Coordinates of C-alpha atoms (C1' of nucleotides) in Angstrom, one line a residue:
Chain A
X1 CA 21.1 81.6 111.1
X2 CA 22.9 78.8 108.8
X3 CA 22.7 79.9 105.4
X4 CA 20.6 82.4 104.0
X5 CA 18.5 82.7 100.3
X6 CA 19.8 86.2 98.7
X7 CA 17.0 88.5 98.5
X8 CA 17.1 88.8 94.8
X9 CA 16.3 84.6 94.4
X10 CA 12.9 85.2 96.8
X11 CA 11.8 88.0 94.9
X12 CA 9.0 87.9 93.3
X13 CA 7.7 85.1 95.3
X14 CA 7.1 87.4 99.1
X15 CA 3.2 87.8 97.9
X16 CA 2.6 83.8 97.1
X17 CA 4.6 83.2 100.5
X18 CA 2.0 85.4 102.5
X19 CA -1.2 83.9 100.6
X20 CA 0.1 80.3 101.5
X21 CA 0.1 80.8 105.0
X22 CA -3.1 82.8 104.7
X23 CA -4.3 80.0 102.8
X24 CA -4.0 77.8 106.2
X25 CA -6.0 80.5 108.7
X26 CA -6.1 84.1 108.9
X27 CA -3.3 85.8 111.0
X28 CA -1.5 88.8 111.5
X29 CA 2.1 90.6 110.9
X30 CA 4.3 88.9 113.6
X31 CA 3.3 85.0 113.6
X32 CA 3.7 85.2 109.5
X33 CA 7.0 86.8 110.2
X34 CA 7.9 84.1 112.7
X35 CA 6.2 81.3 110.9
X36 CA 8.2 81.9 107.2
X37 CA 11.8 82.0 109.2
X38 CA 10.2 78.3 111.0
X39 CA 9.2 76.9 107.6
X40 CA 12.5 78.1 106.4
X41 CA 13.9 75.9 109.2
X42 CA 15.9 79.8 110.1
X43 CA 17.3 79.8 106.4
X44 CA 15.5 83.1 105.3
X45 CA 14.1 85.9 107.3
X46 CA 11.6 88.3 105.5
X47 CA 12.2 91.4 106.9
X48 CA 9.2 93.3 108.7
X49 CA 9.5 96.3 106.0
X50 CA 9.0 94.0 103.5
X51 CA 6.3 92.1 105.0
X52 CA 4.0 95.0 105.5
X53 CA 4.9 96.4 102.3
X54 CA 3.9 93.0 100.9
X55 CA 0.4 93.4 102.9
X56 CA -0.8 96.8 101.9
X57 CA -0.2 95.7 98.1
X58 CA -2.2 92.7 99.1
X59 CA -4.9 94.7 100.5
X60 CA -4.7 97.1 97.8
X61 CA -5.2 94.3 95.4
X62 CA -7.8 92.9 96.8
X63 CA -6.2 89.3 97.6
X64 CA -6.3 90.0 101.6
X65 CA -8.5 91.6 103.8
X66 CA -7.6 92.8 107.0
X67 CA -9.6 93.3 110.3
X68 CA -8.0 94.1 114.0
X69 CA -8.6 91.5 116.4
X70 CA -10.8 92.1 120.0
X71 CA -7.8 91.6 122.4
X72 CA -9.3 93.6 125.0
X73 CA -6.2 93.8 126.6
X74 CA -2.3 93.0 125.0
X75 CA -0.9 94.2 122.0
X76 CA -3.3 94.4 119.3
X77 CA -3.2 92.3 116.2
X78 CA -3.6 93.3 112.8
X79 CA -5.5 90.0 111.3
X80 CA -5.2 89.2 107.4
X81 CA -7.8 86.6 105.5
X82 CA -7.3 85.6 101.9
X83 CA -9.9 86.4 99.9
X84 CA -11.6 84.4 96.9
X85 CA -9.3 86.5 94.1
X86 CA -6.5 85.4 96.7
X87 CA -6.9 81.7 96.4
X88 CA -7.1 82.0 92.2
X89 CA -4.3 84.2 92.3
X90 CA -1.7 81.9 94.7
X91 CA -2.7 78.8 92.4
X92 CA -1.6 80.3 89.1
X93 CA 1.5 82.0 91.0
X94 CA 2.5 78.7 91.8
X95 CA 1.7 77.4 88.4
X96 CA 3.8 80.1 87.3
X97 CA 6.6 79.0 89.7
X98 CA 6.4 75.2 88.5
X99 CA 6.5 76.5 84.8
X100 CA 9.5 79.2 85.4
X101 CA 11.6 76.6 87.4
X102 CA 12.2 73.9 84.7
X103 CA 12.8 76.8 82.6
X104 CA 15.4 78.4 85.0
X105 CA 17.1 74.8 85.1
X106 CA 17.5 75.2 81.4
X107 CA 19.1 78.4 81.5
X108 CA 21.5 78.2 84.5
X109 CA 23.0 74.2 84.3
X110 CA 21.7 73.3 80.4
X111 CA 24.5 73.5 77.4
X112 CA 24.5 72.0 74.2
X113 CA 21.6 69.3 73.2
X114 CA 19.2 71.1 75.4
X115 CA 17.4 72.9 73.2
X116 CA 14.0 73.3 73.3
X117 CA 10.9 72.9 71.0
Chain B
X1 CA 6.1 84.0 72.1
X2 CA 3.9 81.4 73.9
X3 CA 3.4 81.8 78.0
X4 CA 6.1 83.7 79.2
X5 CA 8.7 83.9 82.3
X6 CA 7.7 86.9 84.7
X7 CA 10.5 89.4 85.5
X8 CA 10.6 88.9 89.1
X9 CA 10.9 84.9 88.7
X10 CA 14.2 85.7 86.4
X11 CA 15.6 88.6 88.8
X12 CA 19.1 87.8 90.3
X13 CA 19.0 85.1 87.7
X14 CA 20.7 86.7 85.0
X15 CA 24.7 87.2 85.4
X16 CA 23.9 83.1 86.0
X17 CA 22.6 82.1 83.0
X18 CA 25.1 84.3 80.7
X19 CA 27.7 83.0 82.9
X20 CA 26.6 79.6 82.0
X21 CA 26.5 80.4 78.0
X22 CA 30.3 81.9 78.1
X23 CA 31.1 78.3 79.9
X24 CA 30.8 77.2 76.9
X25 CA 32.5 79.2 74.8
X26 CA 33.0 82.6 74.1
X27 CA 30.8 84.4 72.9
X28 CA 28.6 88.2 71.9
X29 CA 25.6 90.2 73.0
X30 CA 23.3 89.2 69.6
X31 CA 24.1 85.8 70.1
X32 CA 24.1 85.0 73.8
X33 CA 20.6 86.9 73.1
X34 CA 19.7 84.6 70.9
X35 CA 20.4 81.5 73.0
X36 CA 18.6 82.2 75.8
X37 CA 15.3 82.3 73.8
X38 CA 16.8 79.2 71.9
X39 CA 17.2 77.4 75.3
X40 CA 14.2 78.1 77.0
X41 CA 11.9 77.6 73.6
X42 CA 10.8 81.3 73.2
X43 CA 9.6 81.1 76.6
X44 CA 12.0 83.8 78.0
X45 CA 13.4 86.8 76.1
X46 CA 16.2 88.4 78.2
X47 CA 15.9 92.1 77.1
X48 CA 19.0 94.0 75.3
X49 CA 19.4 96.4 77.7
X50 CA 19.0 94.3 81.0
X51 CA 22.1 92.1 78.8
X52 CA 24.0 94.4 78.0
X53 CA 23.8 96.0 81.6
X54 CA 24.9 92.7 83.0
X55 CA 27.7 92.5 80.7
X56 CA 28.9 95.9 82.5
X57 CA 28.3 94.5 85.7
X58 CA 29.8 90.9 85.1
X59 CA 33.0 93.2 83.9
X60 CA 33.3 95.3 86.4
X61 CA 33.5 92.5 88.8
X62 CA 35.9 90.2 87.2
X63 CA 33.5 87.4 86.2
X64 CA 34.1 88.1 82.3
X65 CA 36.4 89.9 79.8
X66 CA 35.9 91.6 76.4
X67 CA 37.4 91.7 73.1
X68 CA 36.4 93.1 70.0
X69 CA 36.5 90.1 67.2
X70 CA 38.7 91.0 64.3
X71 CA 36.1 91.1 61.6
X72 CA 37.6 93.1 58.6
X73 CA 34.3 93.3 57.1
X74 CA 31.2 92.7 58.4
X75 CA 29.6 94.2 62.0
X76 CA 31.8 94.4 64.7
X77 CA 31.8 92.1 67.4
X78 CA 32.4 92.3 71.3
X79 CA 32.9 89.0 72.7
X80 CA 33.1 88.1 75.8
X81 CA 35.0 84.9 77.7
X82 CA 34.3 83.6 81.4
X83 CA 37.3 84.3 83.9
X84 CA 38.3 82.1 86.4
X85 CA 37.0 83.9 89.1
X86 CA 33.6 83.7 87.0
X87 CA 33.7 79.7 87.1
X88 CA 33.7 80.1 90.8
X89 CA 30.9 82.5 91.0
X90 CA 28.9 80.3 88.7
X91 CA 29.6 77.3 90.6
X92 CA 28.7 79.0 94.0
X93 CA 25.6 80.9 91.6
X94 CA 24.1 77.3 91.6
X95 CA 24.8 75.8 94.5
X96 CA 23.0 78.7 96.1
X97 CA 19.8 78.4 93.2
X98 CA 19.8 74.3 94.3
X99 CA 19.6 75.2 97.9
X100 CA 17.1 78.1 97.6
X101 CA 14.9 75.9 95.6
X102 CA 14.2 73.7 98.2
X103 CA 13.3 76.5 100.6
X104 CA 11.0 78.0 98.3
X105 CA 8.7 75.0 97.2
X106 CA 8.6 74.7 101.1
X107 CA 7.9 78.3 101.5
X108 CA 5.1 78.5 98.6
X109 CA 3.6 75.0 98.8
X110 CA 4.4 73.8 102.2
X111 CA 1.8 74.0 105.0
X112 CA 1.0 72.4 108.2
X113 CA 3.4 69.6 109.6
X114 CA 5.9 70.9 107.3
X115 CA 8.5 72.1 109.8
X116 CA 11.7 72.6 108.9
X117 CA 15.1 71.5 111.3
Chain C
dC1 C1' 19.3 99.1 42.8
dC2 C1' 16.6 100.3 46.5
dC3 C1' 14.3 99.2 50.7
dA4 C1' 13.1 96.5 54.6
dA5 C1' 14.6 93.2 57.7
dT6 C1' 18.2 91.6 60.3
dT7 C1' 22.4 91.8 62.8
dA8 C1' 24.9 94.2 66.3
dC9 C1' 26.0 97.5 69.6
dC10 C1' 24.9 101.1 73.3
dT11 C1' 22.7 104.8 76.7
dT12 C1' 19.3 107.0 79.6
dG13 C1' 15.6 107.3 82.6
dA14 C1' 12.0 105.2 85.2
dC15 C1' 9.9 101.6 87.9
dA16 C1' 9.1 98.2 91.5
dG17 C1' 10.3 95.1 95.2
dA18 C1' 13.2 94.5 99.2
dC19 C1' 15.0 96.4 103.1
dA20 C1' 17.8 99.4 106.5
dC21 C1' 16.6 102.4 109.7
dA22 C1' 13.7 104.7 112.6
dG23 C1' 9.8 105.1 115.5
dT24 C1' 5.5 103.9 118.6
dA25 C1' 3.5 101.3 122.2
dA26 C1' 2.1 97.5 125.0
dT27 C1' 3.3 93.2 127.8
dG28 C1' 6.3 90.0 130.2
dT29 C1' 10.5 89.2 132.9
dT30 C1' 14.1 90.0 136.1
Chain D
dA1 C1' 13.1 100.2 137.3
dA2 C1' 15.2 98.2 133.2
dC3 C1' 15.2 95.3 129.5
dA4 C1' 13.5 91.9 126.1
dT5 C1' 9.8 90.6 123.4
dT6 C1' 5.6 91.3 120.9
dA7 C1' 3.4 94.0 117.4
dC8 C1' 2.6 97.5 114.0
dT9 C1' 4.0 101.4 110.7
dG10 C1' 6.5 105.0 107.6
dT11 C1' 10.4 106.9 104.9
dG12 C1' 14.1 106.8 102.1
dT13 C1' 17.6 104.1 99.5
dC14 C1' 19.4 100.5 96.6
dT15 C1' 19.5 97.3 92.7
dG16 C1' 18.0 94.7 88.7
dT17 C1' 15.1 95.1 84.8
dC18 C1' 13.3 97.2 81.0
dA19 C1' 11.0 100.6 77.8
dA20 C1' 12.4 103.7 74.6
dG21 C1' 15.5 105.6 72.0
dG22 C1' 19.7 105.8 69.2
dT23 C1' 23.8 104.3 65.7
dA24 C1' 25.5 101.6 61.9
dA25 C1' 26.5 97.7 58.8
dT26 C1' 24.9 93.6 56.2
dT27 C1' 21.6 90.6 53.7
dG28 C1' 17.7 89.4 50.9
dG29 C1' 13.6 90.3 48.0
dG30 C1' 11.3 92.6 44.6

DNA sequence: CCCAATTACCTTGACAGACACAGTAATGTT
DNA sequence: AACATTACTGTGTCTGTCAAGGTAATTGGG
């Protein structure tokens, strides 16, 4: 892996992750896993504790739903589906995101003459 | 206060955007306080305790030194003043915020035929 | 002149998210 | 047979943030 995001600039943002590759087709622990490091182009590996963490609050939530797949034979696999509450709840995350970033830009590069309002 | 920054979006943010005040002068707690919900037009409120934690931190690590201002009269003053050493890790603070960025919109908006590398 | 608001600093304890580490179990490869 | 890979799970730890509490001086309004 080239460079790597430091855990504490992806936090917060794990659960919108998950629901936007849930948003494009159910699926389960590992492909999300190897999906995010492949969107990432290898730049940022969520780490399997966090990822399942991430899905029982999900679950708990009500955001995701989870049902094991009939692989009759092979590993099984642990399927998640975003529910309804799901989609609302990635489209104001990512509101959120758009709204927080120009705010962060502010903060971290703006100086004098930037005020605001 | 209108609509408001979430904790987690700001998280690892922090020693960045005080870092980025002190560039600019040296400065105290009340007022670097003060700033931040200046700059980002009461949209974000960086608590006194999470501040004044950070100051310990930034400290303790070399990015910042103290001084008490010599007000005769009048409430004391700690200020603070960015080190050299705090330049660089502002500098490098960005550069990894500008590259992250990226990676998340990817991450939270990106979908199919998005590949990365 | 008194009282409330503001300025200014600080500490302690708790919480939540991320993750290191450990474990289980099946399949595929050599 | 041995090893890598796929796939899921639990426990305990670390760190940044903040709620809640405290101290003390100054300023402005009634």
């Amino acid at each position: 892996m080239s460079a790597t995001i430091s855990t504490d600039l992806i936090r917060g943002h794990t659960d919108t992750v998950i629901l936007n590759i849930l948003r494009q087709g159910d699926s389960y622990g590992y492909e999300i896993y190897k999906r995010i490091l492949q969107l990432s182009g290898n730049r940022y590996e969520l780490k399997e504790a966090t990822l399942y963490t991430a899905f029982r609050r999900l679950e708990k939530d009500g955001d995701i739903t989870s049902y094991w797949g009939d692989e009759t034979q092979g590993g099984r696999r642990k399927y998640y589906r975003i529910t309804a509450q799901g989609q609302e709840h990635y489209a104001q995350n990512v509101r959120d995101w758009d709204f927080a970033k120009d705010i962060l830009e502010t903060l971290i590069k703006g100086g004098i003459g930037d005020d605001q309002d």
